[in-house]
Tab-separated table of N, CA, C and O in Angstrom:
chain	number	residue	atom	x	y	z
A	11	GLN	N	58.185	-33.104	60.781
A	11	GLN	CA	59.224	-34.177	60.035
A	11	GLN	C	58.812	-35.288	60.840
A	11	GLN	O	58.784	-35.495	62.464
A	12	VAL	N	59.049	-36.605	60.276
A	12	VAL	CA	58.903	-38.085	60.545
A	12	VAL	C	60.397	-38.309	60.605
A	12	VAL	O	60.966	-38.239	59.271
A	13	GLN	N	60.756	-39.333	61.378
A	13	GLN	CA	61.935	-40.105	61.135
A	13	GLN	C	61.831	-41.212	60.425
A	13	GLN	O	60.492	-42.011	60.724
A	14	LEU	N	62.467	-41.531	59.316
A	14	LEU	CA	62.125	-43.066	58.471
A	14	LEU	C	63.795	-43.229	58.518
A	14	LEU	O	64.810	-42.921	58.307
A	15	VAL	N	63.827	-44.879	58.733
A	15	VAL	CA	64.823	-45.526	58.305
A	15	VAL	C	64.829	-46.736	57.382
A	15	VAL	O	63.767	-47.583	57.499
A	16	GLU	N	65.210	-46.751	56.699
A	16	GLU	CA	65.110	-47.812	55.433
A	16	GLU	C	66.259	-48.875	55.683
A	16	GLU	O	67.450	-48.568	56.511
A	17	SER	N	65.842	-50.184	55.130
A	17	SER	CA	66.598	-50.991	55.108
A	17	SER	C	66.457	-52.085	54.114
A	17	SER	O	65.347	-52.036	53.306
A	18	GLY	N	67.142	-53.167	54.235
A	18	GLY	CA	67.014	-54.219	53.157
A	18	GLY	C	68.004	-54.021	51.867
A	18	GLY	O	68.101	-55.026	51.059
A	19	GLY	N	68.951	-53.039	51.744
A	19	GLY	CA	69.783	-52.676	50.377
A	19	GLY	C	70.479	-54.227	50.397
A	19	GLY	O	71.211	-54.666	51.765
A	20	GLY	N	71.634	-54.039	49.501
A	20	GLY	CA	72.464	-54.958	49.230
A	20	GLY	C	73.227	-55.422	47.524
A	20	GLY	O	72.606	-54.519	47.477
A	21	LEU	N	73.725	-56.067	47.935
A	21	LEU	CA	74.363	-56.665	46.503
A	21	LEU	C	73.244	-57.523	45.829
A	21	LEU	O	73.276	-58.856	46.700
A	22	VAL	N	73.262	-57.499	44.393
A	22	VAL	CA	72.329	-58.708	44.282
A	22	VAL	C	72.548	-58.921	42.644
A	22	VAL	O	72.936	-57.740	41.824
A	23	GLN	N	72.330	-59.869	42.303
A	23	GLN	CA	73.152	-60.119	40.841
A	23	GLN	C	71.917	-59.858	39.857
A	23	GLN	O	70.804	-59.664	40.709
A	24	PRO	N	71.886	-59.536	38.901
A	24	PRO	CA	70.963	-59.213	37.819
A	24	PRO	C	70.013	-60.211	37.704
A	24	PRO	O	70.246	-61.441	37.646
A	25	GLY	N	68.817	-59.810	37.660
A	25	GLY	CA	68.051	-60.628	37.788
A	25	GLY	C	67.195	-61.436	38.999
A	25	GLY	O	65.915	-61.886	39.162
A	26	GLY	N	67.910	-60.864	40.083
A	26	GLY	CA	67.514	-60.995	41.283
A	26	GLY	C	66.774	-60.263	42.003
A	26	GLY	O	65.733	-59.359	41.296
A	27	SER	N	66.316	-60.305	43.148
A	27	SER	CA	65.336	-59.132	43.880
A	27	SER	C	65.909	-59.348	45.493
A	27	SER	O	67.048	-59.895	45.914
A	28	LEU	N	64.926	-57.862	45.732
A	28	LEU	CA	65.480	-57.253	46.820
A	28	LEU	C	63.927	-56.767	47.558
A	28	LEU	O	63.193	-56.500	47.000
A	29	ARG	N	64.021	-56.773	48.504
A	29	ARG	CA	62.733	-56.251	49.365
A	29	ARG	C	63.274	-55.367	50.335
A	29	ARG	O	64.065	-55.255	51.460
A	30	LEU	N	63.260	-54.225	50.227
A	30	LEU	CA	63.307	-52.640	50.708
A	30	LEU	C	62.140	-52.183	52.100
A	30	LEU	O	61.150	-52.610	51.755
A	31	SER	N	62.886	-51.784	53.129
A	31	SER	CA	61.982	-51.960	53.950
A	31	SER	C	62.249	-50.130	54.827
A	31	SER	O	62.890	-49.697	54.762
A	32	CYS	N	60.958	-49.610	54.942
A	32	CYS	CA	61.232	-48.175	55.405
A	32	CYS	C	60.309	-47.979	56.551
A	32	CYS	O	58.869	-48.789	56.551
A	33	ALA	N	60.707	-47.712	57.545
A	33	ALA	CA	60.210	-47.939	59.159
A	33	ALA	C	60.166	-46.349	59.566
A	33	ALA	O	60.813	-45.473	59.493
A	34	ALA	N	58.723	-45.988	59.916
A	34	ALA	CA	58.339	-44.498	60.128
A	34	ALA	C	58.121	-44.415	61.694
A	34	ALA	O	57.329	-45.259	62.312
A	35	ALA	N	58.916	-43.372	62.403
A	35	ALA	CA	58.488	-43.229	63.548
A	35	ALA	C	57.361	-42.190	64.035
A	35	ALA	O	57.496	-40.849	63.947
A	36	VAL	N	56.324	-42.812	63.749
A	36	VAL	CA	55.002	-42.300	64.036
A	36	VAL	C	53.804	-43.240	64.756
A	36	VAL	O	54.276	-44.307	64.826
A	37	SER	N	52.853	-42.669	65.377
A	37	SER	CA	52.007	-43.583	66.240
A	37	SER	C	51.622	-44.227	64.933
A	37	SER	O	50.916	-45.579	65.379
A	38	THR	N	51.052	-43.646	63.906
A	38	THR	CA	50.160	-44.466	63.060
A	38	THR	C	50.721	-43.768	61.379
A	38	THR	O	50.700	-42.519	61.481
A	39	LEU	N	50.572	-44.572	60.430
A	39	LEU	CA	50.847	-44.417	59.200
A	39	LEU	C	49.634	-43.807	58.460
A	39	LEU	O	49.721	-43.372	57.552
A	40	ASP	N	48.411	-43.676	59.100
A	40	ASP	CA	47.247	-43.336	58.406
A	40	ASP	C	47.266	-42.140	58.086
A	40	ASP	O	47.938	-41.401	58.994
A	41	TYR	N	46.712	-42.035	56.671
A	41	TYR	CA	46.968	-40.627	55.855
A	41	TYR	C	48.387	-39.969	56.061
A	41	TYR	O	48.722	-38.715	55.655
A	42	TYR	N	49.301	-40.750	56.051
A	42	TYR	CA	50.757	-40.625	55.514
A	42	TYR	C	50.858	-41.284	53.912
A	42	TYR	O	51.207	-42.496	54.049
A	43	ALA	N	51.371	-40.669	53.293
A	43	ALA	CA	51.859	-41.286	51.876
A	43	ALA	C	53.142	-41.272	52.039
A	43	ALA	O	54.127	-40.751	52.751
A	44	ILE	N	53.686	-42.550	51.597
A	44	ILE	CA	55.001	-42.915	51.624
A	44	ILE	C	55.714	-42.868	50.033
A	44	ILE	O	54.978	-43.734	49.418
A	45	GLY	N	56.807	-42.645	49.787
A	45	GLY	CA	57.261	-42.749	48.510
A	45	GLY	C	58.906	-43.447	48.334
A	45	GLY	O	59.408	-43.201	49.548
A	46	TRP	N	59.028	-43.916	47.527
A	46	TRP	CA	60.158	-44.392	47.285
A	46	TRP	C	61.081	-43.599	46.400
A	46	TRP	O	60.486	-43.442	45.115
A	47	PHE	N	62.298	-43.140	46.212
A	47	PHE	CA	63.446	-42.669	45.388
A	47	PHE	C	64.626	-43.442	45.371
A	47	PHE	O	64.771	-43.865	46.023
A	48	ARG	N	65.647	-42.744	44.185
A	48	ARG	CA	66.341	-43.358	44.151
A	48	ARG	C	67.383	-42.436	43.602
A	48	ARG	O	66.942	-41.634	42.952
A	49	GLN	N	68.699	-42.544	43.749
A	49	GLN	CA	70.100	-41.684	43.238
A	49	GLN	C	71.024	-42.302	43.155
A	49	GLN	O	71.672	-42.974	43.742
A	50	ALA	N	71.348	-42.426	41.503
A	50	ALA	CA	72.459	-43.436	41.019
A	50	ALA	C	73.716	-42.183	41.138
A	50	ALA	O	73.290	-41.008	40.850
A	51	PRO	N	74.923	-42.828	41.268
A	51	PRO	CA	75.968	-41.895	41.047
A	51	PRO	C	76.264	-40.992	39.819
A	51	PRO	O	75.827	-41.381	38.922
A	52	GLY	N	76.281	-39.641	40.105
A	52	GLY	CA	76.199	-38.529	38.999
A	52	GLY	C	74.925	-38.396	38.511
A	52	GLY	O	75.047	-37.423	37.466
A	53	LYS	N	73.849	-38.945	39.226
A	53	LYS	CA	72.543	-38.785	38.633
A	53	LYS	C	71.628	-37.809	39.529
A	53	LYS	O	72.199	-38.260	40.902
A	54	GLU	N	70.857	-37.335	39.110
A	54	GLU	CA	69.678	-36.523	39.764
A	54	GLU	C	68.761	-37.770	40.496
A	54	GLU	O	68.492	-38.964	40.109
A	55	ARG	N	68.441	-37.275	41.743
A	55	ARG	CA	67.023	-37.909	42.518
A	55	ARG	C	65.918	-38.416	41.504
A	55	ARG	O	65.569	-37.424	40.971
A	56	GLU	N	65.621	-39.353	41.663
A	56	GLU	CA	64.366	-39.833	40.915
A	56	GLU	C	63.181	-40.475	41.539
A	56	GLU	O	63.560	-41.295	42.349
A	57	GLY	N	62.146	-40.326	41.018
A	57	GLY	CA	61.097	-41.138	41.973
A	57	GLY	C	60.750	-42.601	41.458
A	57	GLY	O	61.345	-42.631	40.174
A	58	VAL	N	60.602	-43.359	42.147
A	58	VAL	CA	60.205	-44.600	41.850
A	58	VAL	C	58.812	-45.673	42.073
A	58	VAL	O	58.011	-45.462	41.196
A	59	SER	N	58.338	-45.011	43.157
A	59	SER	CA	56.947	-45.514	43.507
A	59	SER	C	56.506	-44.766	44.392
A	59	SER	O	57.056	-44.152	45.496
A	60	CYS	N	55.142	-44.626	44.863
A	60	CYS	CA	54.608	-44.223	46.299
A	60	CYS	C	53.170	-44.760	46.664
A	60	CYS	O	52.672	-45.554	45.293
A	61	ILE	N	52.907	-44.614	47.652
A	61	ILE	CA	51.522	-45.287	48.225
A	61	ILE	C	50.589	-44.281	48.788
A	61	ILE	O	51.241	-43.882	49.982
A	62	SER	N	49.417	-44.262	48.555
A	62	SER	CA	48.506	-43.137	49.395
A	62	SER	C	48.651	-43.534	50.754
A	62	SER	O	48.484	-44.724	51.272
A	63	GLY	N	48.055	-42.807	51.858
A	63	GLY	CA	47.986	-43.094	52.976
A	63	GLY	C	46.186	-43.332	53.162
A	63	GLY	O	46.074	-43.150	54.464
A	64	SER	N	45.603	-42.901	52.295
A	64	SER	CA	44.050	-42.736	52.484
A	64	SER	C	43.463	-43.916	51.799
A	64	SER	O	42.418	-44.406	52.151
A	65	ASP	N	43.779	-44.129	50.795
A	65	ASP	CA	42.940	-45.413	49.947
A	65	ASP	C	43.746	-46.592	49.330
A	65	ASP	O	43.282	-47.215	48.516
A	66	ASP	N	45.254	-46.388	49.685
A	66	ASP	CA	46.377	-47.459	49.306
A	66	ASP	C	46.531	-47.466	47.856
A	66	ASP	O	46.961	-48.429	47.222
A	67	SER	N	45.908	-46.261	47.111
A	67	SER	CA	46.341	-46.266	45.805
A	67	SER	C	48.159	-46.179	45.537
A	67	SER	O	48.591	-45.649	46.571
A	68	THR	N	48.217	-46.517	44.427
A	68	THR	CA	49.807	-46.784	44.348
A	68	THR	C	50.254	-46.093	42.989
A	68	THR	O	49.203	-46.054	41.981
A	69	TYR	N	51.551	-45.655	42.701
A	69	TYR	CA	51.973	-45.073	41.630
A	69	TYR	C	53.284	-45.695	41.402
A	69	TYR	O	53.893	-45.852	42.216
A	70	TYR	N	53.392	-46.081	40.167
A	70	TYR	CA	54.700	-46.387	39.654
A	70	TYR	C	55.270	-45.495	38.627
A	70	TYR	O	54.709	-45.535	37.663
A	71	GLU	N	56.726	-45.455	38.768
A	71	GLU	CA	57.501	-44.817	37.560
A	71	GLU	C	57.570	-46.027	36.460
A	71	GLU	O	58.057	-46.961	36.691
A	72	ASP	N	57.455	-45.314	35.358
A	72	ASP	CA	57.621	-46.170	34.060
A	72	ASP	C	58.725	-47.349	33.894
A	72	ASP	O	58.933	-48.404	33.506
A	73	SER	N	59.920	-46.574	34.611
A	73	SER	CA	61.250	-47.595	34.630
A	73	SER	C	61.242	-48.725	35.489
A	73	SER	O	62.096	-49.470	35.168
A	74	VAL	N	60.403	-48.794	36.743
A	74	VAL	CA	60.043	-49.935	37.336
A	74	VAL	C	58.848	-50.742	37.155
A	74	VAL	O	58.473	-51.952	37.851
A	75	LYS	N	57.603	-50.280	36.335
A	75	LYS	CA	56.413	-50.899	36.197
A	75	LYS	C	56.519	-52.042	36.070
A	75	LYS	O	57.320	-52.455	35.057
A	76	GLY	N	56.000	-53.199	36.502
A	76	GLY	CA	55.877	-54.272	36.210
A	76	GLY	C	56.970	-55.232	36.918
A	76	GLY	O	56.994	-56.090	36.878
A	77	ARG	N	57.695	-54.329	37.917
A	77	ARG	CA	59.217	-55.079	38.389
A	77	ARG	C	58.977	-54.816	39.580
A	77	ARG	O	59.822	-55.520	40.393
A	78	VAL	N	58.142	-53.851	40.125
A	78	VAL	CA	58.618	-53.604	41.532
A	78	VAL	C	56.811	-53.346	42.287
A	78	VAL	O	55.966	-52.990	41.531
A	79	THR	N	56.613	-53.782	43.670
A	79	THR	CA	55.450	-53.576	43.991
A	79	THR	C	55.701	-52.878	45.827
A	79	THR	O	56.599	-53.271	46.168
A	80	ILE	N	55.094	-51.856	45.494
A	80	ILE	CA	55.075	-51.017	46.896
A	80	ILE	C	53.563	-51.530	47.568
A	80	ILE	O	52.842	-51.824	47.227
A	81	SER	N	54.087	-51.640	49.213
A	81	SER	CA	52.792	-51.891	50.125
A	81	SER	C	53.504	-51.689	51.479
A	81	SER	O	54.046	-51.081	51.378
A	82	ARG	N	52.247	-51.565	52.081
A	82	ARG	CA	52.086	-50.795	53.551
A	82	ARG	C	51.489	-51.684	54.957
A	82	ARG	O	51.012	-52.490	54.228
A	83	ASP	N	52.219	-52.045	55.832
A	83	ASP	CA	51.775	-52.432	57.052
A	83	ASP	C	51.655	-51.385	58.053
A	83	ASP	O	52.511	-50.898	58.812
A	84	ASN	N	50.337	-50.877	58.061
A	84	ASN	CA	49.995	-49.769	58.894
A	84	ASN	C	50.349	-50.276	60.432
A	84	ASN	O	50.849	-49.403	61.335
A	85	ALA	N	50.009	-51.570	60.775
A	85	ALA	CA	50.145	-51.995	62.161
A	85	ALA	C	51.389	-51.935	62.509
A	85	ALA	O	51.955	-51.899	63.860
A	86	LYS	N	52.417	-52.151	61.476
A	86	LYS	CA	53.886	-52.060	61.674
A	86	LYS	C	54.393	-50.958	61.527
A	86	LYS	O	55.748	-50.394	61.957
A	87	ASN	N	54.061	-49.945	61.086
A	87	ASN	CA	54.507	-48.472	60.758
A	87	ASN	C	55.463	-48.893	59.644
A	87	ASN	O	56.418	-47.941	59.668
A	88	ASN	N	55.183	-49.775	58.511
A	88	ASN	CA	56.293	-49.886	57.678
A	88	ASN	C	55.793	-49.885	56.374
A	88	ASN	O	54.472	-50.121	56.078
A	89	VAL	N	56.625	-49.611	55.178
A	89	VAL	CA	56.162	-49.844	54.199
A	89	VAL	C	57.268	-50.361	53.036
A	89	VAL	O	58.953	-50.188	53.768
A	90	TYR	N	57.071	-51.255	52.315
A	90	TYR	CA	58.131	-52.047	51.675
A	90	TYR	C	57.832	-51.838	49.951
A	90	TYR	O	57.116	-51.825	49.626
A	91	LEU	N	59.417	-52.166	49.805
A	91	LEU	CA	59.063	-51.982	48.361
A	91	LEU	C	59.686	-53.227	47.831
A	91	LEU	O	61.185	-53.478	48.036
A	92	GLN	N	59.174	-54.310	46.944
A	92	GLN	CA	59.522	-55.432	46.464
A	92	GLN	C	60.290	-55.282	44.929
A	92	GLN	O	59.602	-54.520	44.411
A	93	MET	N	61.331	-55.392	44.890
A	93	MET	CA	62.000	-55.470	43.730
A	93	MET	C	62.632	-56.391	43.148
A	93	MET	O	62.929	-57.146	43.699
A	94	ASN	N	61.968	-56.967	41.935
A	94	ASN	CA	62.060	-57.960	40.971
A	94	ASN	C	62.833	-58.033	39.898
A	94	ASN	O	62.849	-56.687	39.626
A	95	SER	N	63.528	-58.776	39.162
A	95	SER	CA	64.291	-58.716	37.988
A	95	SER	C	65.020	-57.436	37.806
A	95	SER	O	65.181	-56.665	36.995
A	96	LEU	N	65.905	-57.298	38.790
A	96	LEU	CA	66.673	-56.326	39.007
A	96	LEU	C	67.859	-56.351	37.824
A	96	LEU	O	68.374	-57.055	37.494
A	97	LYS	N	67.958	-54.836	37.430
A	97	LYS	CA	68.919	-54.779	36.548
A	97	LYS	C	70.070	-53.748	36.979
A	97	LYS	O	69.870	-53.049	37.971
A	98	PRO	N	71.229	-53.923	36.565
A	98	PRO	CA	72.173	-53.014	36.806
A	98	PRO	C	71.996	-51.394	37.043
A	98	PRO	O	72.574	-50.735	37.872
A	99	GLU	N	71.030	-51.083	36.162
A	99	GLU	CA	70.818	-49.853	36.255
A	99	GLU	C	69.852	-49.233	37.175
A	99	GLU	O	69.432	-48.218	37.300
A	100	ASP	N	69.310	-50.394	37.861
A	100	ASP	CA	68.586	-50.257	39.387
A	100	ASP	C	69.858	-49.652	40.270
A	100	ASP	O	69.137	-49.419	41.682
A	101	THR	N	71.002	-50.057	40.341
A	101	THR	CA	71.874	-49.482	41.068
A	101	THR	C	71.973	-48.272	41.728
A	101	THR	O	71.700	-46.949	40.726
A	102	ALA	N	71.581	-47.617	43.065
A	102	ALA	CA	71.539	-46.447	43.453
A	102	ALA	C	71.110	-46.671	45.082
A	102	ALA	O	71.341	-47.612	45.501
A	103	VAL	N	71.092	-45.098	45.612
A	103	VAL	CA	70.495	-45.413	46.869
A	103	VAL	C	69.066	-45.272	46.960
A	103	VAL	O	68.753	-44.027	46.244
A	104	TYR	N	68.617	-45.810	47.677
A	104	TYR	CA	66.864	-45.850	47.666
A	104	TYR	C	66.702	-45.035	48.875
A	104	TYR	O	67.212	-45.483	50.145
A	105	TYR	N	66.140	-44.121	48.851
A	105	TYR	CA	65.429	-43.399	49.796
A	105	TYR	C	63.592	-43.606	49.886
A	105	TYR	O	63.155	-43.629	49.038
A	106	CYS	N	63.174	-43.774	51.042
A	106	CYS	CA	62.015	-43.372	51.313
A	106	CYS	C	61.634	-41.953	52.093
A	106	CYS	O	62.434	-41.089	52.617
A	107	ALA	N	60.155	-41.500	51.960
A	107	ALA	CA	59.788	-40.358	52.267
A	107	ALA	C	58.613	-40.243	52.646
A	107	ALA	O	57.653	-41.039	52.175
A	108	THR	N	58.110	-39.396	53.255
A	108	THR	CA	56.669	-39.364	53.550
A	108	THR	C	56.133	-37.810	53.767
A	108	THR	O	56.643	-37.100	54.157
A	109	GLU	N	54.692	-37.505	54.002
A	109	GLU	CA	54.178	-36.538	54.027
A	109	GLU	C	52.508	-36.924	54.046
A	109	GLU	O	52.139	-37.697	53.745
A	110	GLN	N	51.802	-36.021	55.100
A	110	GLN	CA	50.765	-36.306	55.158
A	110	GLN	C	49.764	-36.047	54.358
A	110	GLN	O	50.194	-34.999	53.590
A	111	HIS	N	49.055	-37.027	53.651
A	111	HIS	CA	48.494	-36.548	52.333
A	111	HIS	C	47.134	-37.411	52.215
A	111	HIS	O	46.919	-38.445	52.972
A	112	PHE	N	45.850	-36.806	52.077
A	112	PHE	CA	44.780	-37.102	51.927
A	112	PHE	C	43.912	-37.602	50.859
A	112	PHE	O	42.490	-37.640	50.679
A	113	GLY	N	44.711	-37.994	49.697
A	113	GLY	CA	43.988	-38.013	48.576
A	113	GLY	C	44.719	-39.494	48.037
A	113	GLY	O	45.307	-39.847	48.464
A	114	THR	N	44.371	-39.458	46.233
A	114	THR	CA	44.905	-40.668	45.836
A	114	THR	C	46.119	-40.260	44.834
A	114	THR	O	46.433	-38.966	45.122
A	115	VAL	N	46.950	-41.178	44.813
A	115	VAL	CA	48.470	-40.845	44.009
A	115	VAL	C	47.947	-41.707	42.835
A	115	VAL	O	49.582	-41.498	42.194
A	116	VAL	N	47.391	-42.086	42.120
A	116	VAL	CA	47.135	-42.775	41.143
A	116	VAL	C	47.894	-41.855	39.833
A	116	VAL	O	48.211	-42.456	38.946
A	117	PHE	N	47.396	-40.984	39.851
A	117	PHE	CA	48.016	-39.667	39.016
A	117	PHE	C	49.408	-39.244	39.127
A	117	PHE	O	50.068	-38.565	38.612
A	118	GLY	N	50.162	-39.329	40.260
A	118	GLY	CA	51.228	-39.049	40.614
A	118	GLY	C	51.699	-38.988	42.242
A	118	GLY	O	50.539	-39.079	43.235
A	119	CYS	N	52.670	-38.530	42.488
A	119	CYS	CA	52.926	-38.841	44.031
A	119	CYS	C	53.013	-37.232	44.689
A	119	CYS	O	53.339	-36.265	43.825
A	120	PRO	N	52.520	-37.165	45.819
A	120	PRO	CA	52.890	-35.661	46.643
A	120	PRO	C	54.222	-35.263	46.803
A	120	PRO	O	55.120	-36.344	46.462
A	121	VAL	N	54.472	-34.003	47.108
A	121	VAL	CA	55.751	-33.530	47.436
A	121	VAL	C	55.985	-34.202	48.827
A	121	VAL	O	54.838	-33.686	49.541
A	122	PHE	N	56.864	-34.340	49.399
A	122	PHE	CA	57.415	-34.970	50.296
A	122	PHE	C	58.346	-34.170	51.133
A	122	PHE	O	59.161	-33.651	50.775
A	123	GLY	N	57.919	-33.925	52.676
A	123	GLY	CA	59.070	-33.284	53.392
A	123	GLY	C	59.878	-34.252	54.200
A	123	GLY	O	60.907	-33.492	54.918
A	124	SER	N	59.588	-35.186	54.528
A	124	SER	CA	60.553	-35.902	55.679
A	124	SER	C	60.996	-37.109	54.912
A	124	SER	O	60.644	-37.835	53.905
A	125	TRP	N	62.557	-37.437	55.026
A	125	TRP	CA	63.225	-38.209	54.375
A	125	TRP	C	64.272	-38.914	54.995
A	125	TRP	O	64.520	-38.831	56.159
A	126	GLY	N	64.502	-40.344	54.558
A	126	GLY	CA	65.130	-41.195	55.404
A	126	GLY	C	66.971	-41.141	54.830
A	126	GLY	O	66.743	-40.329	54.060
A	127	GLN	N	67.392	-41.567	55.051
A	127	GLN	CA	69.081	-41.632	55.220
A	127	GLN	C	69.565	-42.634	53.688
A	127	GLN	O	70.392	-42.169	53.588
A	128	GLY	N	68.712	-43.386	53.766
A	128	GLY	CA	68.762	-44.139	52.191
A	128	GLY	C	69.642	-45.668	52.442
A	128	GLY	O	70.265	-45.802	53.648
A	129	THR	N	69.453	-46.102	51.617
A	129	THR	CA	70.045	-47.758	51.885
A	129	THR	C	70.480	-48.201	50.382
A	129	THR	O	69.495	-47.735	49.411
A	130	GLN	N	71.541	-48.548	50.338
A	130	GLN	CA	72.664	-48.563	48.887
A	130	GLN	C	71.759	-50.308	48.283
A	130	GLN	O	71.863	-50.998	49.177
A	131	VAL	N	71.643	-49.922	46.970
A	131	VAL	CA	71.492	-51.211	46.356
A	131	VAL	C	72.165	-51.218	45.055
A	131	VAL	O	72.422	-50.286	44.437
A	132	THR	N	72.794	-52.254	45.203
A	132	THR	CA	73.901	-52.872	44.047
A	132	THR	C	73.582	-53.737	43.301
A	132	THR	O	73.096	-54.719	43.837
A	133	VAL	N	73.498	-53.589	42.087
A	133	VAL	CA	72.668	-54.700	41.456
A	133	VAL	C	74.388	-54.966	40.076
A	133	VAL	O	74.546	-54.205	39.227
A	134	SER	N	74.959	-56.298	40.471
A	134	SER	CA	76.308	-56.505	39.585
A	134	SER	C	76.424	-57.955	39.751
A	134	SER	O	76.043	-58.443	40.805
A	135	SER	N	76.923	-58.664	38.756
A	135	SER	CA	77.669	-59.698	38.681
A	135	SER	C	79.079	-59.946	39.177
A	135	SER	O	79.368	-61.491	39.023
């Protein structure tokens, strides 16, 4: 299990932007894939995006494509989720997750075993 801590959530108006951060308590993020998920009230958790730990490939769910960018800073053991053009339907608790993974994520994200506690994102005017 890897300890993960999310930050950066908050209240933002529709059309606004937020950058979420995920800090991982590991000596190195090399070969750890990181994923972002979200869960809105009354709904099941859904995937948002993930990034490979080996080739920096990325994957985005259709609901966020073109509005969200995932990136990683291995020197800081951080992964970021830049969210632009936010909509009220993006309101949810956002979680990051990680798992050792040695391949591409271009075709989809791996199954994750370690999860953070989440950070609330509220998009409202």
